[in-house]
CSV table of C-alpha atoms (C1' of nucleotides) in Angstrom, one decimal:
chain,number,residue,atom,x,y,z
A,1,MET,CA,21.2,24.5,14.7
A,2,GLU,CA,20.3,21.7,17.0
A,3,LYS,CA,16.7,22.1,16.2
A,4,LYS,CA,17.3,21.8,12.5
A,5,GLU,CA,19.4,18.7,13.0
A,6,LYS,CA,16.8,17.1,15.0
A,7,ILE,CA,14.2,17.7,12.4
A,8,THR,CA,16.4,16.3,9.7
A,9,ASP,CA,17.1,13.3,12.0
A,10,LYS,CA,13.5,12.2,12.2
A,11,LYS,CA,12.8,13.1,8.6
A,12,THR,CA,15.7,11.0,7.5
A,13,ALA,CA,14.7,8.1,9.8
A,14,LEU,CA,11.3,8.2,8.1
A,15,LEU,CA,12.7,8.2,4.6
A,16,ASP,CA,15.0,5.4,5.5
A,17,ALA,CA,12.2,3.3,7.0
A,18,THR,CA,10.0,3.9,3.9
A,19,LEU,CA,12.9,2.9,1.6
A,20,ASN,CA,13.3,-0.4,3.4
A,21,LEU,CA,9.7,-1.3,3.7
A,22,VAL,CA,8.8,-0.4,0.1
A,23,ASN,CA,11.8,-2.3,-1.2
A,24,ASN,CA,11.2,-5.4,0.8
A,25,HIS,CA,7.4,-5.7,0.7
A,26,GLY,CA,6.2,-3.3,-1.9
A,27,PHE,CA,4.2,-0.1,-1.6
A,28,HIS,CA,0.9,-1.9,-0.7
A,29,LYS,CA,2.5,-3.6,2.2
A,30,ALA,CA,4.2,-0.6,3.7
A,31,PRO,CA,1.6,1.0,5.9
A,32,MET,CA,2.2,4.2,7.7
A,33,SER,CA,2.0,2.4,11.0
A,34,LYS,CA,4.9,0.2,10.1
A,35,ILE,CA,6.9,3.0,8.7
A,36,ALA,CA,6.4,4.9,11.9
A,37,LYS,CA,7.4,2.0,14.1
A,38,LEU,CA,10.5,1.3,12.0
A,39,ALA,CA,11.5,4.9,12.3
A,40,GLY,CA,10.9,4.9,16.1
A,41,VAL,CA,8.2,7.5,15.9
A,42,ALA,CA,4.4,7.7,16.4
A,43,PRO,CA,2.2,7.5,13.3
A,44,ALA,CA,1.0,11.0,13.8
A,45,THR,CA,4.5,12.3,13.7
A,46,ILE,CA,4.9,11.5,10.0
A,47,TYR,CA,2.3,14.2,9.3
A,48,LEU,CA,4.5,16.8,10.9
A,49,TYR,CA,7.1,16.2,8.1
A,50,PHE,CA,5.0,15.0,5.2
A,51,GLU,CA,1.6,16.0,3.9
A,52,ASN,CA,0.5,12.4,3.3
A,53,LYS,CA,1.7,9.1,2.2
A,54,GLN,CA,2.0,10.1,-1.5
A,55,ASP,CA,4.1,13.1,-0.5
A,56,LEU,CA,6.3,10.9,1.6
A,57,ILE,CA,7.0,8.6,-1.4
A,58,ASN,CA,7.5,11.5,-3.8
A,59,SER,CA,9.9,13.1,-1.4
A,60,LEU,CA,11.8,9.9,-1.0
A,61,TYR,CA,12.0,9.5,-4.7
A,62,LEU,CA,13.4,13.0,-5.3
A,63,THR,CA,15.9,12.6,-2.4
A,64,VAL,CA,17.3,9.4,-3.7
A,65,LYS,CA,17.3,10.6,-7.3
A,66,ALA,CA,19.3,13.6,-6.3
A,67,SER,CA,21.9,11.5,-4.4
A,68,PHE,CA,22.1,9.3,-7.5
A,69,SER,CA,22.7,12.2,-9.8
A,70,GLU,CA,25.3,13.7,-7.5
A,71,HIS,CA,27.2,10.4,-7.5
A,72,ALA,CA,26.9,10.0,-11.2
A,73,PHE,CA,28.9,13.1,-12.0
A,74,LYS,CA,31.6,13.0,-9.4
A,75,GLY,CA,35.0,13.8,-10.9
A,76,TYR,CA,33.4,14.6,-14.2
A,77,GLU,CA,33.8,17.9,-16.0
A,78,ASP,CA,32.9,19.3,-19.4
A,79,GLY,CA,35.7,19.3,-21.9
A,80,LEU,CA,37.0,15.8,-21.2
A,81,PRO,CA,37.4,13.5,-24.2
A,82,VAL,CA,34.1,11.8,-25.0
A,83,LYS,CA,35.2,8.3,-24.1
A,84,LYS,CA,37.0,9.3,-21.0
A,85,GLY,CA,34.0,11.3,-19.8
A,86,PHE,CA,31.7,8.5,-20.5
A,87,GLU,CA,33.9,6.1,-18.7
A,88,ILE,CA,33.9,8.2,-15.6
A,89,ILE,CA,30.1,8.6,-15.5
A,90,TRP,CA,29.5,5.0,-16.3
A,91,TYR,CA,31.7,3.7,-13.5
A,92,ASN,CA,30.2,6.2,-11.1
A,93,ILE,CA,26.7,4.9,-12.0
A,94,ALA,CA,27.9,1.3,-11.7
A,95,ASP,CA,29.3,2.0,-8.3
A,96,TYR,CA,26.1,3.6,-7.1
A,97,LYS,CA,23.9,0.8,-8.5
A,98,LEU,CA,26.0,-2.0,-7.3
A,99,ASN,CA,26.9,-0.6,-3.8
A,100,LYS,CA,23.9,1.6,-2.8
A,101,ILE,CA,21.7,-1.3,-3.4
A,102,ASP,CA,18.6,-0.2,-1.5
A,103,GLU,CA,18.5,3.2,-3.1
A,104,ALA,CA,19.0,1.8,-6.6
A,105,THR,CA,16.4,-0.9,-6.1
A,106,PHE,CA,14.0,1.7,-5.0
A,107,LEU,CA,14.6,3.8,-8.1
A,108,SER,CA,14.1,0.8,-10.3
A,109,GLN,CA,10.8,0.2,-8.6
A,110,CYS,CA,9.7,3.8,-9.1
A,111,ASP,CA,10.7,3.8,-12.7
A,112,ASN,CA,8.7,0.7,-13.5
A,113,THR,CA,5.5,1.4,-11.6
A,114,PRO,CA,3.0,4.2,-11.3
A,115,ILE,CA,3.6,4.8,-7.6
A,116,ILE,CA,5.3,8.2,-8.2
A,117,ASP,CA,3.3,11.1,-9.5
A,118,GLU,CA,4.1,11.8,-13.1
A,119,ALA,CA,5.2,15.4,-12.6
A,120,VAL,CA,7.6,14.3,-9.9
A,121,ALA,CA,9.0,11.5,-12.1
A,122,GLU,CA,9.7,14.0,-14.8
A,123,GLU,CA,11.5,16.3,-12.4
A,124,GLY,CA,13.8,13.4,-11.6
A,125,LEU,CA,15.0,13.2,-15.2
A,126,LYS,CA,16.5,16.6,-15.5
A,127,HIS,CA,19.6,15.7,-13.6
A,128,LEU,CA,21.2,13.7,-16.4
A,129,GLN,CA,21.8,16.7,-18.7
A,130,PRO,CA,25.6,16.5,-18.6
A,131,LEU,CA,25.5,13.0,-19.9
A,132,LEU,CA,23.1,13.9,-22.7
A,133,ASP,CA,25.4,16.8,-23.6
A,134,LEU,CA,28.4,14.5,-23.7
A,135,TRP,CA,26.6,12.1,-26.1
A,136,GLU,CA,25.7,15.0,-28.3
A,137,LYS,CA,29.4,15.9,-28.5
A,138,GLY,CA,30.2,12.3,-29.2
A,139,ARG,CA,27.8,12.2,-32.1
A,140,LYS,CA,29.2,15.4,-33.6
A,141,GLU,CA,32.7,14.0,-33.4
A,142,GLU,CA,31.5,10.8,-35.0
A,143,ILE,CA,32.8,8.7,-32.1
A,144,VAL,CA,29.3,7.7,-31.0
A,145,LYS,CA,26.7,6.2,-33.3
A,146,PRO,CA,24.0,8.6,-34.4
A,147,LEU,CA,21.3,7.2,-32.1
A,148,SER,CA,18.8,9.0,-29.9
A,149,ASN,CA,19.7,9.6,-26.3
A,150,TYR,CA,17.1,7.0,-25.3
A,151,ILE,CA,18.8,4.2,-27.2
A,152,LEU,CA,22.2,5.2,-25.9
A,153,TYR,CA,20.9,5.1,-22.4
A,154,ALA,CA,19.1,1.8,-23.0
A,155,TYR,CA,22.4,0.1,-24.0
A,156,THR,CA,24.8,1.7,-21.5
A,157,VAL,CA,23.2,2.7,-18.2
A,158,TYR,CA,20.0,0.8,-18.2
A,159,PRO,CA,21.7,-2.7,-18.3
A,160,LEU,CA,23.2,-1.9,-14.9
A,161,SER,CA,19.7,-2.1,-13.4
A,162,PHE,CA,19.5,-5.6,-14.5
A,163,LEU,CA,22.9,-6.5,-13.1
A,164,LEU,CA,21.9,-4.9,-9.9
A,165,ALA,CA,18.8,-7.0,-9.6
A,166,ILE,CA,20.7,-10.2,-10.4
A,167,GLN,CA,23.4,-9.4,-7.9
A,168,GLU,CA,20.8,-8.9,-5.3
A,169,LYS,CA,19.0,-12.2,-6.0
A,170,ASN,CA,22.2,-14.2,-6.2
A,171,TYR,CA,24.0,-12.6,-3.3
A,172,TYR,CA,27.2,-12.3,-5.3
A,173,LYS,CA,29.0,-9.1,-6.1
A,174,LEU,CA,30.2,-8.1,-9.5
A,175,ASN,CA,33.9,-7.9,-9.2
A,176,ASP,CA,36.2,-5.4,-11.0
A,177,GLU,CA,37.0,-7.7,-13.9
A,178,MET,CA,33.3,-8.3,-14.7
A,179,ARG,CA,32.7,-4.6,-14.3
A,180,GLN,CA,35.4,-3.8,-16.9
A,181,LYS,CA,33.9,-6.3,-19.3
A,182,ALA,CA,30.4,-4.8,-18.7
A,183,PHE,CA,31.8,-1.4,-19.5
A,184,GLN,CA,33.4,-2.7,-22.7
A,185,SER,CA,30.0,-4.1,-23.8
A,186,ALA,CA,28.4,-0.7,-23.1
A,187,TRP,CA,31.0,1.1,-25.1
A,188,ASP,CA,30.9,-1.4,-28.0
A,189,ALA,CA,27.1,-1.0,-28.2
A,190,ILE,CA,27.3,2.8,-28.9
A,191,LYS,CA,30.8,3.5,-30.3
A,192,ILE,CA,31.2,3.8,-34.1
B,1,MET,CA,-17.1,-27.5,-24.9
B,2,GLU,CA,-19.3,-24.5,-24.4
B,3,LYS,CA,-18.9,-24.8,-20.7
B,4,LYS,CA,-15.1,-24.8,-20.9
B,5,GLU,CA,-15.2,-21.8,-23.2
B,6,LYS,CA,-17.4,-19.8,-20.9
B,7,ILE,CA,-15.2,-20.4,-17.9
B,8,THR,CA,-12.2,-19.3,-19.9
B,9,ASP,CA,-14.1,-16.3,-20.9
B,10,LYS,CA,-14.6,-15.0,-17.4
B,11,LYS,CA,-11.2,-16.0,-16.3
B,12,THR,CA,-9.7,-14.2,-19.2
B,13,ALA,CA,-11.9,-11.1,-18.6
B,14,LEU,CA,-10.6,-11.0,-15.0
B,15,LEU,CA,-7.0,-11.4,-16.0
B,16,ASP,CA,-7.4,-8.6,-18.6
B,17,ALA,CA,-9.0,-6.4,-16.1
B,18,THR,CA,-6.3,-7.0,-13.6
B,19,LEU,CA,-3.6,-6.3,-16.2
B,20,ASN,CA,-5.1,-3.0,-17.0
B,21,LEU,CA,-5.7,-1.8,-13.5
B,22,VAL,CA,-2.3,-2.8,-12.2
B,23,ASN,CA,-0.6,-1.2,-15.2
B,24,ASN,CA,-2.4,2.1,-15.0
B,25,HIS,CA,-2.7,2.6,-11.2
B,26,GLY,CA,-0.4,0.1,-9.5
B,27,PHE,CA,-1.1,-3.0,-7.4
B,28,HIS,CA,-2.2,-1.0,-4.4
B,29,LYS,CA,-4.8,0.9,-6.3
B,30,ALA,CA,-6.3,-2.1,-8.1
B,31,PRO,CA,-8.9,-3.3,-5.5
B,32,MET,CA,-10.8,-6.5,-6.2
B,33,SER,CA,-14.0,-4.5,-6.4
B,34,LYS,CA,-12.7,-2.5,-9.3
B,35,ILE,CA,-11.2,-5.6,-11.0
B,36,ALA,CA,-14.6,-7.2,-10.8
B,37,LYS,CA,-16.4,-4.2,-12.2
B,38,LEU,CA,-14.1,-3.8,-15.1
B,39,ALA,CA,-14.5,-7.5,-15.9
B,40,GLY,CA,-18.3,-7.2,-15.7
B,41,VAL,CA,-18.6,-9.6,-12.8
B,42,ALA,CA,-19.5,-9.6,-9.2
B,43,PRO,CA,-16.6,-9.4,-6.6
B,44,ALA,CA,-17.5,-12.8,-5.2
B,45,THR,CA,-17.1,-14.3,-8.7
B,46,ILE,CA,-13.4,-13.7,-8.7
B,47,TYR,CA,-13.1,-16.3,-5.9
B,48,LEU,CA,-14.6,-19.0,-8.1
B,49,TYR,CA,-11.6,-18.7,-10.4
B,50,PHE,CA,-8.8,-17.6,-8.1
B,51,GLU,CA,-8.0,-18.4,-4.5
B,52,ASN,CA,-7.3,-14.8,-3.5
B,53,LYS,CA,-5.8,-11.6,-4.8
B,54,GLN,CA,-2.2,-12.9,-4.7
B,55,ASP,CA,-3.2,-16.0,-6.6
B,56,LEU,CA,-4.9,-13.8,-9.2
B,57,ILE,CA,-1.7,-11.7,-9.6
B,58,ASN,CA,0.6,-14.8,-9.7
B,59,SER,CA,-1.7,-16.4,-12.3
B,60,LEU,CA,-1.6,-13.3,-14.5
B,61,TYR,CA,2.1,-13.2,-14.3
B,62,LEU,CA,2.5,-16.8,-15.4
B,63,THR,CA,0.0,-16.4,-18.2
B,64,VAL,CA,1.7,-13.4,-19.6
B,65,LYS,CA,5.1,-14.8,-19.2
B,66,ALA,CA,4.1,-17.9,-21.1
B,67,SER,CA,2.7,-15.9,-23.9
B,68,PHE,CA,5.9,-13.9,-24.0
B,69,SER,CA,8.1,-16.9,-24.2
B,70,GLU,CA,6.0,-18.5,-26.9
B,71,HIS,CA,6.3,-15.4,-28.9
B,72,ALA,CA,10.0,-15.2,-28.3
B,73,PHE,CA,10.9,-18.5,-30.0
B,74,LYS,CA,8.5,-18.3,-33.0
B,75,GLY,CA,10.3,-19.5,-36.1
B,76,TYR,CA,13.4,-20.4,-34.1
B,77,GLU,CA,15.0,-23.8,-34.2
B,78,ASP,CA,18.1,-25.4,-32.8
B,79,GLY,CA,20.9,-25.7,-35.3
B,80,LEU,CA,20.6,-22.3,-36.8
B,81,PRO,CA,23.8,-20.2,-37.0
B,82,VAL,CA,24.3,-18.3,-33.8
B,83,LYS,CA,23.9,-14.8,-35.2
B,84,LYS,CA,20.8,-15.8,-37.3
B,85,GLY,CA,19.2,-17.5,-34.3
B,86,PHE,CA,19.9,-14.6,-32.1
B,87,GLU,CA,18.5,-12.2,-34.7
B,88,ILE,CA,15.2,-14.2,-34.9
B,89,ILE,CA,14.8,-14.3,-31.1
B,90,TRP,CA,15.7,-10.7,-30.6
B,91,TYR,CA,13.3,-9.4,-33.2
B,92,ASN,CA,10.6,-11.6,-31.8
B,93,ILE,CA,11.1,-10.2,-28.3
B,94,ALA,CA,11.3,-6.6,-29.7
B,95,ASP,CA,8.0,-7.2,-31.5
B,96,TYR,CA,6.4,-8.4,-28.4
B,97,LYS,CA,7.6,-5.7,-26.1
B,98,LEU,CA,6.8,-2.9,-28.6
B,99,ASN,CA,3.4,-4.2,-29.7
B,100,LYS,CA,2.0,-6.1,-26.8
B,101,ILE,CA,2.5,-3.0,-24.7
B,102,ASP,CA,0.2,-3.8,-21.8
B,103,GLU,CA,1.6,-7.3,-21.3
B,104,ALA,CA,5.2,-6.1,-21.5
B,105,THR,CA,4.6,-3.2,-19.1
B,106,PHE,CA,3.1,-5.6,-16.6
B,107,LEU,CA,6.1,-7.9,-16.8
B,108,SER,CA,8.4,-5.0,-16.2
B,109,GLN,CA,6.5,-4.1,-13.2
B,110,CYS,CA,6.6,-7.6,-11.8
B,111,ASP,CA,10.3,-7.9,-12.4
B,112,ASN,CA,11.0,-4.8,-10.5
B,113,THR,CA,8.7,-5.1,-7.5
B,114,PRO,CA,8.0,-7.7,-4.8
B,115,ILE,CA,4.4,-8.2,-5.9
B,116,ILE,CA,5.0,-11.6,-7.3
B,117,ASP,CA,5.8,-14.5,-4.9
B,118,GLU,CA,9.4,-15.4,-5.3
B,119,ALA,CA,8.8,-19.1,-6.2
B,120,VAL,CA,6.4,-18.0,-9.0
B,121,ALA,CA,8.9,-15.5,-10.3
B,122,GLU,CA,11.6,-18.2,-10.6
B,123,GLU,CA,9.2,-20.5,-12.5
B,124,GLY,CA,8.7,-17.7,-15.0
B,125,LEU,CA,12.5,-17.7,-15.8
B,126,LYS,CA,12.7,-21.3,-17.1
B,127,HIS,CA,11.2,-20.5,-20.4
B,128,LEU,CA,14.3,-18.8,-21.8
B,129,GLN,CA,16.4,-21.9,-22.0
B,130,PRO,CA,16.8,-22.0,-25.8
B,131,LEU,CA,18.3,-18.5,-25.8
B,132,LEU,CA,20.8,-19.5,-23.0
B,133,ASP,CA,21.7,-22.6,-25.0
B,134,LEU,CA,22.3,-20.5,-28.1
B,135,TRP,CA,24.6,-18.2,-26.2
B,136,GLU,CA,26.5,-21.2,-24.9
B,137,LYS,CA,27.0,-22.3,-28.5
B,138,GLY,CA,28.1,-18.8,-29.5
B,139,ARG,CA,30.7,-18.7,-26.7
B,140,LYS,CA,32.1,-22.0,-27.8
B,141,GLU,CA,32.4,-20.9,-31.4
B,142,GLU,CA,34.0,-17.7,-30.2
B,143,ILE,CA,31.4,-15.6,-31.9
B,144,VAL,CA,30.0,-14.3,-28.7
B,145,LYS,CA,32.1,-12.8,-25.9
B,146,PRO,CA,32.9,-15.0,-22.9
B,147,LEU,CA,30.3,-13.3,-20.6
B,148,SER,CA,27.7,-14.7,-18.3
B,149,ASN,CA,24.2,-15.1,-19.5
B,150,TYR,CA,23.2,-12.4,-17.2
B,151,ILE,CA,25.4,-9.8,-18.8
B,152,LEU,CA,24.5,-11.0,-22.3
B,153,TYR,CA,20.8,-10.6,-21.4
B,154,ALA,CA,21.4,-7.2,-19.8
B,155,TYR,CA,22.9,-5.8,-23.0
B,156,THR,CA,20.6,-7.3,-25.6
B,157,VAL,CA,17.1,-8.1,-24.3
B,158,TYR,CA,16.8,-5.9,-21.2
B,159,PRO,CA,17.3,-2.6,-23.1
B,160,LEU,CA,14.1,-3.3,-24.9
B,161,SER,CA,12.2,-2.8,-21.7
B,162,PHE,CA,13.6,0.7,-21.5
B,163,LEU,CA,12.7,1.4,-25.1
B,164,LEU,CA,9.2,0.1,-24.4
B,165,ALA,CA,8.8,2.5,-21.5
B,166,ILE,CA,10.0,5.4,-23.5
B,167,GLN,CA,7.7,4.6,-26.4
B,168,GLU,CA,4.8,4.5,-24.0
B,169,LYS,CA,5.6,7.8,-22.4
B,170,ASN,CA,6.3,9.6,-25.7
B,171,TYR,CA,3.5,8.1,-27.7
B,172,TYR,CA,5.7,7.4,-30.6
B,173,LYS,CA,6.5,4.0,-32.2
B,174,LEU,CA,10.0,2.8,-32.9
B,175,ASN,CA,10.0,2.3,-36.6
B,176,ASP,CA,11.8,-0.4,-38.5
B,177,GLU,CA,15.0,1.6,-39.1
B,178,MET,CA,15.4,2.4,-35.4
B,179,ARG,CA,14.7,-1.2,-34.6
B,180,GLN,CA,17.5,-2.4,-36.9
B,181,LYS,CA,19.9,0.1,-35.3
B,182,ALA,CA,18.9,-1.1,-31.9
B,183,PHE,CA,19.6,-4.7,-33.0
B,184,GLN,CA,23.0,-3.7,-34.3
B,185,SER,CA,23.8,-2.2,-30.9
B,186,ALA,CA,22.7,-5.3,-29.1
B,187,TRP,CA,24.9,-7.4,-31.4
B,188,ASP,CA,27.8,-5.1,-31.1
B,189,ALA,CA,27.6,-5.3,-27.3
B,190,ILE,CA,28.1,-9.1,-27.2
B,191,LYS,CA,29.8,-10.2,-30.4
B,192,ILE,CA,33.6,-10.8,-30.4
C,1,DT,C1',-40.4,-31.7,-27.4
C,2,DT,C1',-41.7,-30.2,-22.6
C,3,DA,C1',-41.7,-30.2,-17.5
C,4,DT,C1',-39.1,-30.8,-13.6
C,5,DA,C1',-35.5,-31.8,-10.5
C,6,DA,C1',-30.6,-31.4,-9.4
C,7,DA,C1',-26.3,-29.1,-9.8
C,8,DA,C1',-23.4,-25.4,-10.8
C,9,DA,C1',-22.3,-20.7,-11.4
C,10,DA,C1',-23.0,-16.2,-10.1
C,11,DT,C1',-24.5,-12.7,-7.1
C,12,DG,C1',-24.7,-8.6,-3.8
C,13,DA,C1',-24.9,-7.6,0.8
C,14,DA,C1',-22.3,-8.1,4.9
C,15,DC,C1',-18.2,-9.1,7.8
C,16,DG,C1',-14.0,-8.3,10.1
C,17,DT,C1',-9.8,-6.1,9.4
C,18,DT,C1',-6.6,-2.8,8.0
C,19,DC,C1',-5.5,1.5,6.4
C,20,DA,C1',-4.4,6.7,6.2
C,21,DT,C1',-5.4,10.4,8.7
C,22,DT,C1',-7.1,13.4,12.6
C,23,DC,C1',-7.3,15.4,17.1
C,24,DA,C1',-7.3,16.2,22.0
C,25,DT,C1',-3.7,15.8,25.0
C,26,DT,C1',1.0,15.6,26.9
C,27,DA,C1',6.1,16.3,27.3
C,28,DG,C1',9.8,19.2,26.7
C,29,DA,C1',12.4,23.3,25.4
C,30,DA,C1',12.8,28.3,25.7
D,1,DT,C1',4.8,30.2,31.7
D,2,DT,C1',4.5,29.8,26.8
D,3,DC,C1',5.1,27.6,22.7
D,4,DT,C1',6.3,23.8,19.8
D,5,DA,C1',7.0,18.9,18.9
D,6,DA,C1',5.3,14.6,19.6
D,7,DT,C1',2.0,11.4,20.9
D,8,DG,C1',-1.5,7.4,21.0
D,9,DA,C1',-6.0,6.6,20.8
D,10,DA,C1',-9.9,7.4,17.8
D,11,DT,C1',-12.2,7.7,13.2
D,12,DG,C1',-14.3,6.7,9.0
D,13,DA,C1',-13.4,4.9,4.7
D,14,DA,C1',-11.8,1.1,1.9
D,15,DC,C1',-10.2,-3.3,1.5
D,16,DG,C1',-10.2,-8.6,0.8
D,17,DT,C1',-13.1,-12.1,1.6
D,18,DT,C1',-17.3,-14.9,2.9
D,19,DC,C1',-22.0,-16.5,2.8
D,20,DA,C1',-26.8,-17.0,2.2
D,21,DT,C1',-29.5,-16.6,-1.7
D,22,DT,C1',-30.7,-16.3,-6.6
D,23,DT,C1',-30.0,-17.3,-11.4
D,24,DT,C1',-28.6,-20.3,-15.0
D,25,DT,C1',-27.4,-24.6,-16.8
D,26,DT,C1',-27.6,-29.5,-17.1
D,27,DA,C1',-29.8,-33.9,-16.6
D,28,DT,C1',-33.8,-36.7,-16.4
D,29,DA,C1',-38.4,-38.4,-17.2
D,30,DA,C1',-42.8,-38.1,-19.3
DNA sequence: TTATAAAAAATGAACGTTCATTCATTAGAA
DNA sequence: TTCTAATGAATGAACGTTCATTTTTTATAA
């Protein structure tokens, strides 16, 4: 028990350190030596927990992606009305992107650069299935426009990445009122 | 005349090479030696045209951003009706993002990572002013929702980045019909 | 035009540094 | 004592950049 916890401890510290360094300085300025130092560990120790740097990055990506997906579907269940279900998921994602800033920023970076191995990136996509199912239902009920999942995603979830980036740069937080308006725009974009 | 052209030639070749390597393998796997080789030039030659690697990347960013902005406002003029003006600009941007794939992919990467110096990144933003002015007009005429420029951008232009990425990964091209539907969604998101 | 000198552009090898990774050794728990 | 986790110094490869030299272009004079 204790042993397991300790292992997780250092592993987590390493993942956290990597997240911070890659976010703030980019992959190319996040050397293993600095990651180790920030995690309070010797460089060689990294290799007890990860095969190499690429494995470290891939693991971080999958870890963060999993936490994101878990967040996205909190309180959601199949069978809810389409708009209600969509609202729940959308606000969950908004909360994650606008509060867990470091994690969300890192995901943005991974999705827009080739730093993650392709196979790993694809694995990260599978978590969104419930949302895709919901959209399918919405299309059948003619509540949602007959658009591909890609386009629906592009106009509802993806804009949140931009709002996150803006929020970070301007050091201001999107308040509840703005968030409601943003949701309305997302819904207007895809509703029939 | 000839001299000027030749200089531009090598500089252009270097920028092109950088664009390709950074796009396909990321900044950290785009060493100066490879950039030089791909441009058909000796490594030392790069330093005749650019101060260092950072300057090379910054220059590339500004060059591409300028070409993007030029494209965005082709055929647009002040005084057009808001929806018409927005349509022209939106389709221009869509054309750019979906056809000039390399350039657009590179811009995405720059906007989501810290590889560009902050001051340079801010300079790249100034080009969009006519669109911001148009939105201001739209808000005054109560055609466009009273949302900040950030949100309007997030729901109209930004989604195109996602569609670009998808198009790249799936090797399919968004046809005209899909493009029209995408425009409709963008407009639905922000119109009153 | 041709020959030659001066200037500019381009080069490839070399430099110092930084990096990811390894390994012999040590510290600590069982 | 035995075994595992952790270490810090060591290593070789790769990197960005520099520099002495060569090649190409331009300018000048015959």
